[in-house]
């Protein structure tokens, strides 16, 4: 059987002229080998056939056997090398432009591939979904919460056979962990149950996967955190002491491999969920504080399952009275889509932006297109120089197909050289690129298979894309017309070049305008008055003491209050306030309730999410929040008081005409008439506590005089003295806990890190694209100027000045720039207006920037074209016309 298929293969590729002779020799050798071993003879026969797969023996593809003519290819290669060496400047422009364009294009696409690869490394990732809550108001989706109740997963698994497994996890608050005498602040701690590592296949290095989370007070570390705590020692069975929040001694039961960067749920430690069983409400359907994941059976119809998920849980979520237009439904979201396509509140990590990725796709296409356009422009512009060469070749018998292959060989050679240089550029620039996007996309590109495959594909694809049309144009010359000197430049070629130059100018104009608009929006967000002051304001988290009775609690409160009062005694500290949530946080840094709310006697119940924050009487002063009406909390009231302060956005939901008249009125949450009613004692002006991508949240503030997040306003003059006093006072009251100071200005600035990175990335590659375009324009203007040198000589003989000659050249390019601006302006408006819509607070579209972008592109052309044209205009006409 093996010999049969080897014969078939050989007959398929072998030239019929040689087939019978070679086939006879193969059969003789097969007979000799057959005497030794039949199976071995068949394998040797197949090996001999494989060795005969040579270009010289291949069946001709066309009637012209040029494909297998290695001598012809050697000749093409020599001619290509000589042509490239003869025109060094144009070769250099083409090679450098292609190298820069290809390197930029492939680096951007590595980042895009990385952004789209989130969570795809899990086994059967297509079957894993996150269950989230969506609030429906008046029949439309409103607030979206990435979390759900603890019971959701178990109910869905029991009710729906399509769901085969579930896991529940909670992102825990930052912990201070003590190991010996060393303190660590850990922000990546989550809870996990026994199913977590069955759904998410993180590699377990030490410990048994079956028993990692079987006991309370157990913890699993990633490899890097295990090394940080225990070095090279075995961590299993060792203990870590949590000094804040949960006040527990945790035993290490396992170690897993460090998580890859491309996951939406990052963590460094996993505490068994049984540890939290007495601290958190696992049985309350209204407590949506958990990330619930389900795994479905293969080939499940997700749209059908989505409906079944809601039907299975509606009775628990909405109760008996179900209003289809005002309800809470469950949403199942593929984990592979969470990073780029999740617009939910309370995501565990900041998500990426699908629009930002789309923008980078566009700029990468611009870069590679501009590089290819340069090659097409220069190749067709050089048509006059190559006309006589083509004419002579045709006269001595060259077919058009042979000429096309020759010119494609030149294009291939340039693209191959460009590809090797692009690989070197990408490898050199990779560390800077990783730093630019703030992610390690790859360590090296020279051994990264996806990058090398893309490089290979776009090298050969670029050869066709950039070389095919010039090859058609150059091979189409008529030898009689060319050799008689009657050849004129093709009008079709000139029109194409103009069209391509317009494309370059339009792309450059779009990139310039887009870069400016991105920076205007970022500066607008950084400079906007958000309704509070955070300069010289810091935050510290008070550690919890381990107390078991009321006496211990009172001792803790006495120490806490003494700490605050001691801080206030220093002249460098203006105010010390307490709050449950620090301003400047992301989605996770505030509490919320989805219960309906009403103003007693003034309105019906209104559905929607209300955000909740606890604060003492000093908090509003510490962050300079101003009151629109009413008063601050009374410092003597208890935490369970029925007073509340609301912001203006909360009251706007009720369409209140006169806000001041509401003071003393009551609000009530939930549908039960017996629920507690809160008296409005004050109304504060709106503040933006998070990024300006989000609108101001309707917020209610409740009093908590012992809030453990202290916000400390420092004096501008004695700022450093205030920090020193804070450190000394901390060491006096909390000597066993490290002081961790959070600066609010840095916290707010961090909200825009992702936007700033996108702006910097976009700017760098926009400049790269414009550089490639200028490089091509330089080469094109240089060549066209040389082609028109005789025209320039004639004009100078007839009295034209250098300025007039340069102006004639400029006029052609400025017409093209004008057309490019007309084409690029609507593209800029459509793309950037769509991008600005991502922000709740945004700039108006700056129409004036289109003029600025057009002027900048004109300046680029002015400098580039002017330099080359002025050189030609300065030539002595006697030299340019001496052969005429």
GROMACS .gro file of N, CA and C in nm, residues 17-83:
model
  201
   17UNK      N    1   0.842   1.352  -1.955
   17UNK     CA    2   0.959   1.321  -2.039
   17UNK      C    3   1.058   1.231  -1.964
   18UNK      N    4   1.064   1.243  -1.832
   18UNK     CA    5   1.161   1.167  -1.753
   18UNK      C    6   1.097   1.051  -1.677
   19UNK      N    7   0.964   1.044  -1.679
   19UNK     CA    8   0.896   0.952  -1.588
   19UNK      C    9   0.933   0.806  -1.612
   20UNK      N   10   0.927   0.759  -1.738
   20UNK     CA   11   0.946   0.616  -1.765
   20UNK      C   12   1.087   0.570  -1.729
   21UNK      N   13   1.189   0.652  -1.761
   21UNK     CA   14   1.327   0.612  -1.731
   21UNK      C   15   1.350   0.605  -1.580
   22UNK      N   16   1.308   0.708  -1.509
   22UNK     CA   17   1.331   0.711  -1.365
   22UNK      C   18   1.251   0.603  -1.295
   23UNK      N   19   1.126   0.577  -1.347
   23UNK     CA   20   1.040   0.477  -1.286
   23UNK      C   21   1.106   0.339  -1.295
   24UNK      N   22   1.173   0.311  -1.409
   24UNK     CA   23   1.242   0.183  -1.424
   24UNK      C   24   1.354   0.166  -1.322
   25UNK      N   25   1.430   0.275  -1.301
   25UNK     CA   26   1.539   0.269  -1.203
   25UNK      C   27   1.484   0.247  -1.061
   26UNK      N   28   1.372   0.313  -1.030
   26UNK     CA   29   1.312   0.298  -0.898
   26UNK      C   30   1.268   0.152  -0.875
   27UNK      N   31   1.213   0.090  -0.980
   27UNK     CA   32   1.165  -0.047  -0.967
   27UNK      C   33   1.281  -0.144  -0.945
   28UNK      N   34   1.394  -0.121  -1.012
   28UNK     CA   35   1.511  -0.208  -0.994
   28UNK      C   36   1.562  -0.201  -0.849
   29UNK      N   37   1.570  -0.077  -0.799
   29UNK     CA   38   1.618  -0.063  -0.660
   29UNK      C   39   1.520  -0.125  -0.561
   30UNK      N   40   1.390  -0.114  -0.593
   30UNK     CA   41   1.289  -0.171  -0.504
   30UNK      C   42   1.300  -0.323  -0.500
   31UNK      N   43   1.329  -0.386  -0.619
   31UNK     CA   44   1.344  -0.532  -0.625
   31UNK      C   45   1.462  -0.577  -0.541
   32UNK      N   46   1.571  -0.503  -0.549
   32UNK     CA   47   1.690  -0.539  -0.469
   32UNK      C   48   1.659  -0.533  -0.319
   33UNK      N   49   1.590  -0.427  -0.277
   33UNK     CA   50   1.558  -0.411  -0.134
   33UNK      C   51   1.454  -0.512  -0.088
   34UNK      N   52   1.370  -0.558  -0.184
   34UNK     CA   53   1.260  -0.647  -0.148
   34UNK      C   54   1.313  -0.782  -0.099
   35UNK      N   55   1.429  -0.820  -0.150
   35UNK     CA   56   1.486  -0.948  -0.110
   35UNK      C   57   1.525  -0.947   0.039
   36UNK      N   58   1.553  -0.830   0.092
   36UNK     CA   59   1.594  -0.821   0.234
   36UNK      C   60   1.472  -0.815   0.327
   37UNK      N   61   1.381  -0.714   0.301
   37UNK     CA   62   1.265  -0.695   0.390
   37UNK      C   63   1.159  -0.615   0.313
   38UNK      N   64   1.038  -0.670   0.304
   38UNK     CA   65   0.934  -0.605   0.224
   38UNK      C   66   0.894  -0.468   0.281
   39UNK      N   67   0.873  -0.460   0.414
   39UNK     CA   68   0.830  -0.335   0.476
   39UNK      C   69   0.939  -0.228   0.462
   40UNK      N   70   1.065  -0.271   0.486
   40UNK     CA   71   1.176  -0.177   0.474
   40UNK      C   72   1.190  -0.132   0.329
   41UNK      N   73   1.166  -0.221   0.234
   41UNK     CA   74   1.175  -0.185   0.092
   41UNK      C   75   1.074  -0.077   0.055
   42UNK      N   76   0.952  -0.087   0.109
   42UNK     CA   77   0.850   0.015   0.078
   42UNK      C   78   0.888   0.152   0.135
   43UNK      N   79   0.941   0.153   0.257
   43UNK     CA   80   0.982   0.282   0.316
   43UNK      C   81   1.099   0.342   0.238
   44UNK      N   82   1.194   0.260   0.194
   44UNK     CA   83   1.307   0.312   0.114
   44UNK      C   84   1.257   0.365  -0.020
   45UNK      N   85   1.157   0.298  -0.077
   45UNK     CA   86   1.100   0.343  -0.204
   45UNK      C   87   1.037   0.482  -0.187
   46UNK      N   88   0.963   0.500  -0.079
   46UNK     CA   89   0.901   0.630  -0.051
   46UNK      C   90   1.008   0.736  -0.029
   47UNK      N   91   1.118   0.700   0.038
   47UNK     CA   92   1.225   0.795   0.064
   47UNK      C   93   1.292   0.837  -0.067
   48UNK      N   94   1.313   0.740  -0.159
   48UNK     CA   95   1.374   0.771  -0.290
   48UNK      C   96   1.284   0.865  -0.370
   49UNK      N   97   1.153   0.843  -0.365
   49UNK     CA   98   1.059   0.931  -0.437
   49UNK      C   99   1.067   1.072  -0.380
   50UNK      N  100   1.075   1.083  -0.249
   50UNK     CA  101   1.083   1.216  -0.185
   50UNK      C  102   1.209   1.289  -0.230
   51UNK      N  103   1.321   1.217  -0.244
   51UNK     CA  104   1.446   1.280  -0.288
   51UNK      C  105   1.438   1.329  -0.432
   52UNK      N  106   1.349   1.274  -0.511
   52UNK     CA  107   1.334   1.314  -0.651
   52UNK      C  108   1.245   1.438  -0.669
   53UNK      N  109   1.191   1.489  -0.559
   53UNK     CA  110   1.106   1.609  -0.567
   53UNK      C  111   1.198   1.731  -0.583
   54UNK      N  112   1.242   1.753  -0.709
   54UNK     CA  113   1.334   1.862  -0.740
   54UNK      C  114   1.271   1.950  -0.847
   55UNK      N  115   1.312   2.080  -0.845
   55UNK     CA  116   1.255   2.173  -0.942
   55UNK      C  117   1.281   2.127  -1.084
   56UNK      N  118   1.401   2.074  -1.110
   56UNK     CA  119   1.435   2.034  -1.247
   56UNK      C  120   1.354   1.915  -1.297
   57UNK      N  121   1.293   1.836  -1.208
   57UNK     CA  122   1.216   1.718  -1.248
   57UNK      C  123   1.065   1.741  -1.243
   58UNK      N  124   1.021   1.860  -1.201
   58UNK     CA  125   0.878   1.883  -1.183
   58UNK      C  126   0.805   1.889  -1.315
   59UNK      N  127   0.681   1.847  -1.313
   59UNK     CA  128   0.592   1.859  -1.428
   59UNK      C  129   0.573   2.009  -1.458
   60UNK      N  130   0.584   2.054  -1.583
   60UNK     CA  131   0.566   2.198  -1.614
   60UNK      C  132   0.424   2.243  -1.583
   61UNK      N  133   0.413   2.358  -1.517
   61UNK     CA  134   0.281   2.411  -1.481
   61UNK      C  135   0.213   2.474  -1.601
   62UNK      N  136   0.290   2.541  -1.688
   62UNK     CA  137   0.234   2.603  -1.810
   62UNK      C  138   0.313   2.552  -1.929
   63UNK      N  139   0.279   2.602  -2.047
   63UNK     CA  140   0.352   2.560  -2.166
   63UNK      C  141   0.493   2.618  -2.170
   64UNK      N  142   0.517   2.720  -2.084
   64UNK     CA  143   0.651   2.777  -2.072
   64UNK      C  144   0.714   2.724  -1.944
   65UNK      N  145   0.816   2.643  -1.957
   65UNK     CA  146   0.872   2.577  -1.837
   65UNK      C  147   0.962   2.668  -1.756
   66UNK      N  148   0.912   2.788  -1.721
   66UNK     CA  149   0.997   2.883  -1.650
   66UNK      C  150   1.004   2.853  -1.501
   67UNK      N  151   0.905   2.783  -1.447
   67UNK     CA  152   0.903   2.758  -1.304
   67UNK      C  153   1.018   2.667  -1.262
   68UNK      N  154   1.050   2.571  -1.347
   68UNK     CA  155   1.153   2.475  -1.310
   68UNK      C  156   1.291   2.511  -1.363
   69UNK      N  157   1.295   2.624  -1.436
   69UNK     CA  158   1.423   2.664  -1.494
   69UNK      C  159   1.505   2.739  -1.390
   70UNK      N  160   1.590   2.669  -1.319
   70UNK     CA  161   1.668   2.732  -1.213
   70UNK      C  162   1.766   2.833  -1.269
   71UNK      N  163   1.815   2.810  -1.390
   71UNK     CA  164   1.905   2.907  -1.452
   71UNK      C  165   1.835   3.039  -1.475
   72UNK      N  166   1.709   3.031  -1.517
   72UNK     CA  167   1.630   3.153  -1.539
   72UNK      C  168   1.613   3.228  -1.408
   73UNK      N  169   1.586   3.155  -1.300
   73UNK     CA  170   1.568   3.221  -1.171
   73UNK      C  171   1.699   3.285  -1.122
   74UNK      N  172   1.809   3.217  -1.148
   74UNK     CA  173   1.937   3.277  -1.111
   74UNK      C  174   1.959   3.407  -1.186
   75UNK      N  175   1.919   3.408  -1.313
   75UNK     CA  176   1.931   3.529  -1.393
   75UNK      C  177   1.842   3.640  -1.340
   76UNK      N  178   1.717   3.604  -1.304
   76UNK     CA  179   1.626   3.703  -1.244
   76UNK      C  180   1.688   3.763  -1.117
   77UNK      N  181   1.747   3.676  -1.038
   77UNK     CA  182   1.804   3.722  -0.911
   77UNK      C  183   1.920   3.819  -0.935
   78UNK      N  184   2.007   3.785  -1.031
   78UNK     CA  185   2.121   3.872  -1.060
   78UNK      C  186   2.073   4.008  -1.110
   79UNK      N  187   1.976   4.007  -1.200
   79UNK     CA  188   1.926   4.134  -1.255
   79UNK      C  189   1.861   4.217  -1.144
   80UNK      N  190   1.787   4.150  -1.057
   80UNK     CA  191   1.721   4.221  -0.947
   80UNK      C  192   1.824   4.287  -0.857
   81UNK      N  193   1.930   4.210  -0.822
   81UNK     CA  194   2.034   4.264  -0.734
   81UNK      C  195   2.103   4.383  -0.800
   82UNK      N  196   2.132   4.372  -0.931
   82UNK     CA  197   2.200   4.482  -1.000
   82UNK      C  198   2.111   4.607  -1.008
   83UNK      N  199   1.983   4.587  -1.035
   83UNK     CA  200   1.891   4.702  -1.041
   83UNK      C  201   1.880   4.771  -0.906
   0.00000   0.00000   0.00000
